[in-house]
Amino acid sequence: MNTYFNLKRNYYIGMGFVIAAMITGLLWGNPHFHQMDSTFTMHMLLVAAVSLCLLMYPAFQNRVMKTVLISAAIAYFYTIFFLYPDTWSTFIYICLIPAISILFFDPKLFYLTLFMNTAAITSIVSYVMITQKGGLYVLMKQDLIGNMINFFGSQIILCLLFYLTYLRIKKQRLYYEQIQQAERIKTAGQLAAAVAHEIRNPLTVVKGFLQLYEQDSSYNEEAKKHFALMIDELDTAEEVISQFLSLSAPSKEVSMEKIKIKESLYSVVGLLHSYGLLHANRIELEAEEECMIAANQIEFKQLCINLIKNAIEASEEGHSVLVRAKRVKQNVEICIIDHGKGMSETEIQSLGTPFYSLKSKGTGLGLMICFNIVKKYKGTIRFQSVKEKGTTVTIQFPLYEEMI
């Protein structure tokens, strides 16, 4: 919370300097100040509009507000350029307009601004050349070609800056997500180590007595049904505890082997075929032959079973789950596609958190185990989803040749 307020405070301090600079440019050394003519009035209105957008931005941090802010900045700098044609600094400001969108780390907005700025300055130069307005734009007219070279050079530099900055931000986001996932696993492991054994022991005793009573002939069939139901629920509880223990246990060295993805996926699909039919869903498999990775066969199958099972449970009745495996450069890519209810961006970011699940009886531990397995074999996993349209889970592992 303190970090948020500090960022907000720093933003307003920075924008205060920007607004002060615009007001200084409006009042200091302005030949139209004493006349209070239409040029001064338009300049003043533009300063007010841009200042208002800058002050309102923290309250509406969306693409519409970003577009409005950039549009106001473009209108300000270009209008100043036309109002004060004998001031050279206005052309420099125009060259730097795309730098505003760099601050938002939005590729679409940056390239749109870059295109609009290039089109606008090209139109201005054409206007000066065709109409021979050398008297007004004398500084531009003196070296028109040189000015255009400088302009395009500045746009190329801004493109490089945006690319490098955006690439770095993406890496930082990925690193932050990895830290979050590591913290989730650590938290689950600590919980498991603290309570799992203590819970499992009394459960085993209760389950043993229930199994004994279930076999006792003195109880009627109706009572035995209740005993069977209680035993099933205890089995579910034990399964959750086992998942906790698998997360908390230190990583053991497992045998790495060459896994033929197509064969392994056929085996998994065969196991889940009846489960899919139970939910009125079919599993379709498309796999290329030359797809091999280095991993543990049992853990790889556990990963695929968990994800395909989730896809079946998320799908609407009668819809198919598509499992696709192919080679992409030096990786093997496996996609699991369903046509279910889908997830929001917030729900996707919460996946893998202990006890977070979109299923009524889910614990979220299955996905944590999946993340663990993928990370263990230097793979990546990502979720793409659209509400009411479905979800695509994409897993990538390095090829077997890259791992040996």
Short mmCIF file of C-alpha atoms in Angstrom, two decimals:
data_model
loop_
_atom_site.label_atom_id
_atom_site.label_comp_id
_atom_site.label_asym_id
_atom_site.label_seq_id
_atom_site.Cartn_x
_atom_site.Cartn_y
_atom_site.Cartn_z
CA MET A 1 0.00 0.00 0.00
CA ASN A 2 2.86 2.40 0.87
CA THR A 3 4.52 1.60 -2.47
CA TYR A 4 1.29 2.51 -4.31
CA PHE A 5 1.02 5.86 -2.51
CA ASN A 6 4.70 6.60 -3.13
CA LEU A 7 4.30 5.91 -6.86
CA LYS A 8 1.19 8.09 -6.98
CA ARG A 9 2.94 10.89 -5.09
CA ASN A 10 5.98 10.71 -7.40
CA TYR A 11 3.69 10.78 -10.44
CA TYR A 12 1.96 13.96 -9.28
CA ILE A 13 5.31 15.59 -8.42
CA GLY A 14 6.64 14.78 -11.90
CA MET A 15 3.49 15.98 -13.61
CA GLY A 16 3.60 19.13 -11.48
CA PHE A 17 6.95 19.99 -13.07
CA VAL A 18 5.55 19.25 -16.56
CA ILE A 19 2.51 21.49 -15.99
CA ALA A 20 4.75 24.21 -14.54
CA ALA A 21 6.94 24.03 -17.66
CA MET A 22 3.89 24.39 -19.93
CA ILE A 23 2.60 27.37 -17.95
CA THR A 24 6.07 28.96 -18.06
CA GLY A 25 6.13 28.50 -21.85
CA LEU A 26 2.70 30.14 -22.01
CA LEU A 27 3.59 33.23 -19.94
CA TRP A 28 7.34 33.80 -20.21
CA GLY A 29 8.57 35.54 -23.35
CA ASN A 30 5.30 35.00 -25.20
CA PRO A 31 4.73 37.94 -27.59
CA HIS A 32 0.98 37.31 -27.52
CA PHE A 33 0.71 37.50 -23.70
CA HIS A 34 0.06 41.24 -23.48
CA GLN A 35 -2.25 41.22 -26.51
CA MET A 36 -4.44 38.39 -25.16
CA ASP A 37 -5.36 37.48 -28.75
CA SER A 38 -6.78 34.24 -30.19
CA THR A 39 -3.30 32.64 -30.38
CA PHE A 40 -2.73 33.14 -26.65
CA THR A 41 -6.26 31.96 -25.82
CA MET A 42 -5.86 28.75 -27.84
CA HIS A 43 -2.45 28.10 -26.26
CA MET A 44 -3.94 28.60 -22.78
CA LEU A 45 -6.86 26.22 -23.49
CA LEU A 46 -4.46 23.53 -24.73
CA VAL A 47 -2.31 23.86 -21.58
CA ALA A 48 -5.46 23.49 -19.46
CA ALA A 49 -6.66 20.43 -21.45
CA VAL A 50 -3.31 18.61 -21.29
CA SER A 51 -2.92 19.43 -17.57
CA LEU A 52 -6.39 18.07 -16.84
CA CYS A 53 -5.62 14.82 -18.70
CA LEU A 54 -2.35 14.40 -16.80
CA LEU A 55 -4.05 14.93 -13.43
CA MET A 56 -6.97 12.61 -14.25
CA TYR A 57 -4.86 9.73 -15.61
CA PRO A 58 -4.19 7.92 -12.26
CA ALA A 59 -7.95 7.63 -11.68
CA PHE A 60 -8.65 6.13 -15.14
CA GLN A 61 -5.67 3.98 -16.12
CA ASN A 62 -7.20 2.34 -19.20
CA ARG A 63 -6.51 2.40 -22.94
CA VAL A 64 -9.21 5.02 -23.59
CA MET A 65 -7.62 7.44 -21.12
CA LYS A 66 -4.16 6.74 -22.55
CA THR A 67 -5.46 7.47 -26.06
CA VAL A 68 -7.11 10.71 -24.88
CA LEU A 69 -3.90 11.81 -23.13
CA ILE A 70 -1.71 11.12 -26.17
CA SER A 71 -4.25 12.81 -28.50
CA ALA A 72 -4.23 15.89 -26.26
CA ALA A 73 -0.42 15.95 -26.30
CA ILE A 74 -0.33 15.62 -30.11
CA ALA A 75 -2.89 18.42 -30.48
CA TYR A 76 -0.86 20.59 -28.08
CA PHE A 77 2.52 20.18 -29.76
CA TYR A 78 1.23 20.51 -33.33
CA THR A 79 -0.91 23.53 -32.52
CA ILE A 80 2.06 25.20 -30.81
CA PHE A 81 4.11 24.43 -33.93
CA PHE A 82 1.58 26.26 -36.14
CA LEU A 83 1.00 29.12 -33.68
CA TYR A 84 4.72 29.87 -33.26
CA PRO A 85 6.34 28.99 -36.63
CA ASP A 86 9.48 30.99 -35.82
CA THR A 87 10.26 28.90 -32.69
CA TRP A 88 12.55 25.98 -33.52
CA SER A 89 11.99 23.98 -30.28
CA THR A 90 8.41 23.13 -31.31
CA PHE A 91 9.74 20.90 -34.12
CA ILE A 92 11.90 19.01 -31.57
CA TYR A 93 8.83 18.41 -29.38
CA ILE A 94 6.98 16.99 -32.38
CA CYS A 95 9.82 14.54 -33.01
CA LEU A 96 9.54 13.30 -29.40
CA ILE A 97 5.75 12.75 -29.37
CA PRO A 98 5.96 8.89 -29.61
CA ALA A 99 8.12 8.94 -26.45
CA ILE A 100 4.95 9.71 -24.46
CA SER A 101 3.41 6.35 -25.40
CA ILE A 102 6.62 4.53 -24.36
CA LEU A 103 5.70 5.35 -20.76
CA PHE A 104 2.55 3.21 -21.08
CA PHE A 105 4.35 0.07 -22.41
CA ASP A 106 1.54 -0.48 -24.89
CA PRO A 107 2.83 -1.69 -28.31
CA LYS A 108 -0.37 -0.93 -30.23
CA LEU A 109 -0.56 2.59 -28.83
CA PHE A 110 3.13 3.24 -29.55
CA TYR A 111 3.00 2.10 -33.19
CA LEU A 112 -0.26 4.00 -33.75
CA THR A 113 1.33 7.18 -32.36
CA LEU A 114 4.46 6.61 -34.46
CA PHE A 115 2.39 6.18 -37.63
CA MET A 116 0.22 9.24 -36.93
CA ASN A 117 3.26 11.39 -36.13
CA THR A 118 5.10 10.31 -39.29
CA ALA A 119 2.02 10.95 -41.45
CA ALA A 120 1.46 14.36 -39.85
CA ILE A 121 5.04 15.61 -40.24
CA THR A 122 5.14 14.34 -43.85
CA SER A 123 1.96 16.34 -44.53
CA ILE A 124 3.47 19.45 -42.93
CA VAL A 125 6.64 19.22 -45.02
CA SER A 126 4.57 18.67 -48.18
CA TYR A 127 2.45 21.70 -47.25
CA VAL A 128 5.54 23.89 -46.77
CA MET A 129 7.03 22.71 -50.09
CA ILE A 130 3.85 23.05 -52.15
CA THR A 131 2.56 26.33 -50.71
CA GLN A 132 6.07 27.89 -50.47
CA LYS A 133 5.45 29.07 -46.89
CA GLY A 134 9.15 29.72 -46.46
CA GLY A 135 8.42 33.07 -44.90
CA LEU A 136 6.57 31.49 -42.00
CA TYR A 137 8.58 28.28 -41.59
CA VAL A 138 11.93 29.74 -42.45
CA LEU A 139 13.88 27.46 -40.10
CA MET A 140 12.36 24.38 -41.70
CA LYS A 141 12.64 25.75 -45.22
CA GLN A 142 16.38 26.42 -44.89
CA ASP A 143 17.21 22.70 -44.68
CA LEU A 144 14.08 20.72 -45.48
CA ILE A 145 15.85 17.46 -46.38
CA GLY A 146 18.13 17.65 -43.34
CA ASN A 147 15.14 18.22 -41.06
CA MET A 148 13.36 15.19 -42.50
CA ILE A 149 16.47 13.03 -42.02
CA ASN A 150 16.68 14.20 -38.41
CA PHE A 151 12.99 13.49 -37.87
CA PHE A 152 13.13 9.92 -39.24
CA GLY A 153 16.36 9.31 -37.35
CA SER A 154 14.69 10.34 -34.09
CA GLN A 155 11.73 8.01 -34.81
CA ILE A 156 14.10 5.08 -35.40
CA ILE A 157 15.88 5.82 -32.10
CA LEU A 158 12.51 5.93 -30.31
CA CYS A 159 11.59 2.57 -31.87
CA LEU A 160 14.80 1.02 -30.55
CA LEU A 161 14.22 2.52 -27.10
CA PHE A 162 10.67 1.20 -27.02
CA TYR A 163 11.72 -2.26 -28.16
CA LEU A 164 14.52 -2.54 -25.58
CA THR A 165 12.37 -1.13 -22.77
CA TYR A 166 9.38 -3.30 -23.61
CA LEU A 167 11.58 -6.40 -23.83
CA ARG A 168 13.06 -5.65 -20.43
CA ILE A 169 9.64 -5.10 -18.87
CA LYS A 170 8.41 -8.44 -20.27
CA LYS A 171 11.41 -10.20 -18.74
CA GLN A 172 10.77 -8.51 -15.40
CA ARG A 173 7.11 -9.56 -15.50
CA LEU A 174 8.13 -13.14 -16.25
CA TYR A 175 10.65 -13.06 -13.41
CA TYR A 176 8.00 -11.64 -11.07
CA GLU A 177 5.56 -14.42 -12.04
CA GLN A 178 8.25 -17.02 -11.37
CA ILE A 179 8.90 -15.51 -7.94
CA GLN A 180 5.16 -15.56 -7.20
CA GLN A 181 4.94 -19.20 -8.22
CA ALA A 182 7.96 -20.08 -6.07
CA GLU A 183 6.34 -18.32 -3.10
CA ARG A 184 3.10 -20.24 -3.65
CA ILE A 185 4.94 -23.56 -3.70
CA LYS A 186 6.96 -22.56 -0.63
CA THR A 187 3.79 -21.59 1.26
CA ALA A 188 2.07 -24.85 0.34
CA GLY A 189 5.16 -26.80 1.36
CA GLN A 190 5.32 -25.12 4.76
CA LEU A 191 1.62 -25.80 5.37
CA ALA A 192 2.08 -29.41 4.33
CA ALA A 193 5.07 -29.98 6.59
CA ALA A 194 3.22 -28.46 9.54
CA VAL A 195 -0.13 -30.25 9.41
CA ALA A 196 -0.21 -33.11 6.89
CA HIS A 197 1.21 -35.86 9.10
CA GLU A 198 -0.85 -34.79 12.11
CA ILE A 199 -4.06 -34.96 10.04
CA ARG A 200 -3.25 -38.23 8.27
CA ASN A 201 -2.79 -40.26 11.49
CA PRO A 202 -6.30 -39.71 12.97
CA LEU A 203 -7.83 -40.11 9.51
CA THR A 204 -6.20 -43.53 9.19
CA VAL A 205 -7.66 -44.60 12.55
CA VAL A 206 -11.16 -43.37 11.66
CA LYS A 207 -11.00 -45.01 8.23
CA GLY A 208 -9.89 -48.33 9.79
CA PHE A 209 -12.85 -48.42 12.17
CA LEU A 210 -15.28 -47.50 9.39
CA GLN A 211 -13.95 -50.34 7.21
CA LEU A 212 -14.37 -52.70 10.18
CA TYR A 213 -17.96 -51.59 10.75
CA GLU A 214 -18.68 -51.90 7.01
CA GLN A 215 -17.81 -55.60 7.18
CA ASP A 216 -19.78 -56.17 10.40
CA SER A 217 -22.93 -58.19 9.64
CA SER A 218 -24.80 -56.64 12.58
CA TYR A 219 -25.24 -53.39 10.59
CA ASN A 220 -27.98 -53.17 7.94
CA GLU A 221 -27.31 -52.31 4.29
CA GLU A 222 -28.45 -48.70 4.68
CA ALA A 223 -25.87 -48.08 7.44
CA LYS A 224 -23.16 -49.77 5.37
CA LYS A 225 -23.91 -47.37 2.50
CA HIS A 226 -23.25 -44.50 4.88
CA PHE A 227 -19.98 -46.12 5.98
CA ALA A 228 -18.92 -46.50 2.31
CA LEU A 229 -19.71 -42.83 1.66
CA MET A 230 -17.64 -41.73 4.67
CA ILE A 231 -14.73 -43.93 3.55
CA ASP A 232 -14.84 -42.34 0.08
CA GLU A 233 -14.69 -38.87 1.61
CA LEU A 234 -11.76 -39.90 3.79
CA ASP A 235 -10.01 -41.22 0.68
CA THR A 236 -10.50 -37.78 -0.90
CA ALA A 237 -9.00 -36.12 2.17
CA GLU A 238 -6.02 -38.51 2.07
CA GLU A 239 -5.49 -37.71 -1.61
CA VAL A 240 -5.32 -33.98 -0.81
CA ILE A 241 -2.81 -34.68 1.97
CA SER A 242 -0.71 -36.79 -0.41
CA GLN A 243 -0.65 -33.88 -2.87
CA PHE A 244 0.50 -31.57 -0.08
CA LEU A 245 3.25 -34.00 0.88
CA SER A 246 4.44 -34.28 -2.71
CA LEU A 247 4.84 -30.49 -2.76
CA SER A 248 6.63 -30.30 0.58
CA ALA A 249 8.98 -33.23 0.00
CA PRO A 250 12.46 -32.27 -1.26
CA SER A 251 13.00 -32.88 -4.95
CA LYS A 252 14.38 -36.35 -5.54
CA GLU A 253 16.61 -37.31 -8.40
CA VAL A 254 14.45 -39.08 -10.96
CA SER A 255 15.54 -41.01 -13.98
CA MET A 256 15.54 -38.95 -17.18
CA GLU A 257 14.58 -40.79 -20.31
CA LYS A 258 13.74 -40.10 -23.92
CA ILE A 259 9.98 -39.61 -24.14
CA LYS A 260 8.22 -39.96 -27.47
CA ILE A 261 5.46 -37.42 -27.07
CA LYS A 262 3.06 -39.06 -29.50
CA GLU A 263 3.24 -42.45 -27.77
CA SER A 264 2.88 -40.96 -24.29
CA LEU A 265 -0.09 -38.80 -25.31
CA TYR A 266 -1.82 -41.80 -26.94
CA SER A 267 -1.39 -43.66 -23.65
CA VAL A 268 -2.83 -40.75 -21.62
CA VAL A 269 -5.74 -40.24 -24.03
CA GLY A 270 -6.51 -43.97 -23.82
CA LEU A 271 -6.63 -43.74 -20.02
CA LEU A 272 -8.94 -40.72 -20.07
CA HIS A 273 -11.16 -41.89 -22.95
CA SER A 274 -13.83 -43.37 -20.70
CA TYR A 275 -13.64 -40.35 -18.36
CA GLY A 276 -14.35 -38.11 -21.35
CA LEU A 277 -17.31 -40.25 -22.43
CA LEU A 278 -18.68 -40.00 -18.89
CA HIS A 279 -18.82 -36.22 -19.41
CA ALA A 280 -20.08 -36.61 -23.03
CA ASN A 281 -16.77 -35.28 -24.38
CA ARG A 282 -14.31 -36.72 -26.88
CA ILE A 283 -10.54 -36.26 -26.85
CA GLU A 284 -8.96 -35.56 -30.22
CA LEU A 285 -5.20 -36.03 -30.59
CA GLU A 286 -2.95 -34.51 -33.25
CA ALA A 287 0.75 -35.24 -32.72
CA GLU A 288 3.79 -35.10 -34.96
CA GLU A 289 6.20 -38.03 -34.99
CA GLU A 290 9.50 -36.19 -34.44
CA CYS A 291 8.67 -34.85 -30.98
CA MET A 292 10.88 -36.14 -28.17
CA ILE A 293 11.86 -34.64 -24.82
CA ALA A 294 14.02 -35.65 -21.86
CA ALA A 295 11.93 -36.13 -18.71
CA ASN A 296 10.54 -38.71 -16.33
CA GLN A 297 7.77 -40.72 -18.02
CA ILE A 298 5.58 -40.99 -14.91
CA GLU A 299 5.76 -37.27 -14.10
CA PHE A 300 5.12 -36.30 -17.72
CA LYS A 301 2.01 -38.47 -17.83
CA GLN A 302 0.87 -37.04 -14.50
CA LEU A 303 1.19 -33.54 -15.96
CA CYS A 304 -0.83 -34.44 -19.08
CA ILE A 305 -3.51 -36.32 -17.13
CA ASN A 306 -4.09 -33.37 -14.80
CA LEU A 307 -4.37 -30.83 -17.61
CA ILE A 308 -6.52 -32.94 -19.96
CA LYS A 309 -8.78 -33.94 -17.06
CA ASN A 310 -9.22 -30.24 -16.20
CA ALA A 311 -10.06 -29.51 -19.86
CA ILE A 312 -12.71 -32.26 -19.89
CA GLU A 313 -14.30 -30.98 -16.70
CA ALA A 314 -14.31 -27.40 -18.01
CA SER A 315 -15.86 -28.33 -21.39
CA GLU A 316 -19.54 -28.20 -22.21
CA GLU A 317 -21.25 -31.51 -22.91
CA GLY A 318 -20.76 -32.69 -26.49
CA HIS A 319 -17.67 -30.57 -27.10
CA SER A 320 -14.28 -32.07 -27.92
CA VAL A 321 -10.98 -31.50 -26.16
CA LEU A 322 -8.15 -31.09 -28.66
CA VAL A 323 -4.62 -32.17 -27.73
CA ARG A 324 -2.01 -31.04 -30.24
CA ALA A 325 1.75 -31.68 -30.16
CA LYS A 326 4.25 -30.30 -32.64
CA ARG A 327 7.85 -29.17 -32.98
CA VAL A 328 8.43 -25.41 -32.78
CA LYS A 329 12.06 -24.50 -33.49
CA GLN A 330 14.11 -26.12 -30.70
CA ASN A 331 11.10 -26.95 -28.53
CA VAL A 332 8.19 -29.35 -28.38
CA GLU A 333 4.88 -27.54 -27.96
CA ILE A 334 1.81 -29.26 -26.52
CA CYS A 335 -1.54 -27.46 -26.65
CA ILE A 336 -4.65 -28.59 -24.77
CA ILE A 337 -7.72 -26.76 -26.05
CA ASP A 338 -11.21 -26.85 -24.56
CA HIS A 339 -14.42 -24.98 -25.39
CA GLY A 340 -15.66 -24.38 -21.87
CA LYS A 341 -16.62 -21.32 -19.87
CA GLY A 342 -13.16 -19.81 -20.01
CA MET A 343 -11.42 -17.62 -17.43
CA SER A 344 -10.79 -13.95 -16.82
CA GLU A 345 -7.27 -12.49 -16.67
CA THR A 346 -7.52 -12.28 -12.86
CA GLU A 347 -8.48 -15.95 -12.61
CA ILE A 348 -5.57 -16.98 -14.85
CA GLN A 349 -3.10 -15.07 -12.65
CA SER A 350 -4.42 -16.89 -9.55
CA LEU A 351 -3.94 -20.38 -11.01
CA GLY A 352 -1.58 -22.48 -8.92
CA THR A 353 -2.38 -20.70 -5.67
CA PRO A 354 -3.03 -23.15 -2.80
CA PHE A 355 -6.77 -23.77 -2.35
CA TYR A 356 -7.65 -21.63 -5.37
CA SER A 357 -9.76 -23.61 -7.81
CA LEU A 358 -12.63 -22.92 -10.18
CA LYS A 359 -14.04 -26.39 -9.47
CA SER A 360 -16.49 -26.83 -6.60
CA LYS A 361 -14.39 -29.58 -4.97
CA GLY A 362 -10.99 -28.50 -6.27
CA THR A 363 -7.97 -27.62 -4.12
CA GLY A 364 -5.67 -26.02 -6.71
CA LEU A 365 -2.87 -28.41 -5.70
CA GLY A 366 -3.05 -30.39 -8.95
CA LEU A 367 -2.04 -27.31 -10.95
CA MET A 368 0.73 -26.50 -8.50
CA ILE A 369 2.16 -29.97 -9.14
CA CYS A 370 1.87 -29.32 -12.90
CA PHE A 371 3.81 -26.04 -12.55
CA ASN A 372 6.44 -27.90 -10.54
CA ILE A 373 6.88 -30.60 -13.17
CA VAL A 374 7.12 -28.10 -16.04
CA LYS A 375 9.70 -26.00 -14.19
CA LYS A 376 11.69 -29.13 -13.24
CA TYR A 377 12.32 -30.00 -16.90
CA LYS A 378 13.07 -26.40 -17.99
CA GLY A 379 9.71 -25.97 -19.68
CA THR A 380 7.14 -23.18 -19.78
CA ILE A 381 3.38 -23.22 -19.33
CA ARG A 382 0.89 -20.49 -20.19
CA PHE A 383 -2.88 -20.14 -20.22
CA GLN A 384 -4.89 -18.22 -22.81
CA SER A 385 -8.60 -17.95 -22.19
CA VAL A 386 -11.68 -16.03 -23.29
CA LYS A 387 -14.87 -16.01 -21.25
CA GLU A 388 -17.58 -18.29 -22.71
CA LYS A 389 -15.23 -19.42 -25.51
CA GLY A 390 -12.70 -21.71 -23.88
CA THR A 391 -9.12 -22.10 -22.72
CA THR A 392 -5.85 -23.09 -24.36
CA VAL A 393 -3.01 -24.44 -22.21
CA THR A 394 0.36 -24.32 -23.99
CA ILE A 395 3.34 -26.24 -22.65
CA GLN A 396 6.81 -26.09 -24.17
CA PHE A 397 9.77 -28.36 -23.40
CA PRO A 398 13.24 -28.29 -24.94
CA LEU A 399 13.84 -31.00 -27.54
CA TYR A 400 15.66 -34.14 -26.38
CA GLU A 401 18.70 -33.15 -28.45
CA GLU A 402 18.90 -29.82 -26.61
CA MET A 403 18.84 -31.46 -23.18
CA ILE A 404 21.59 -34.03 -23.66
#
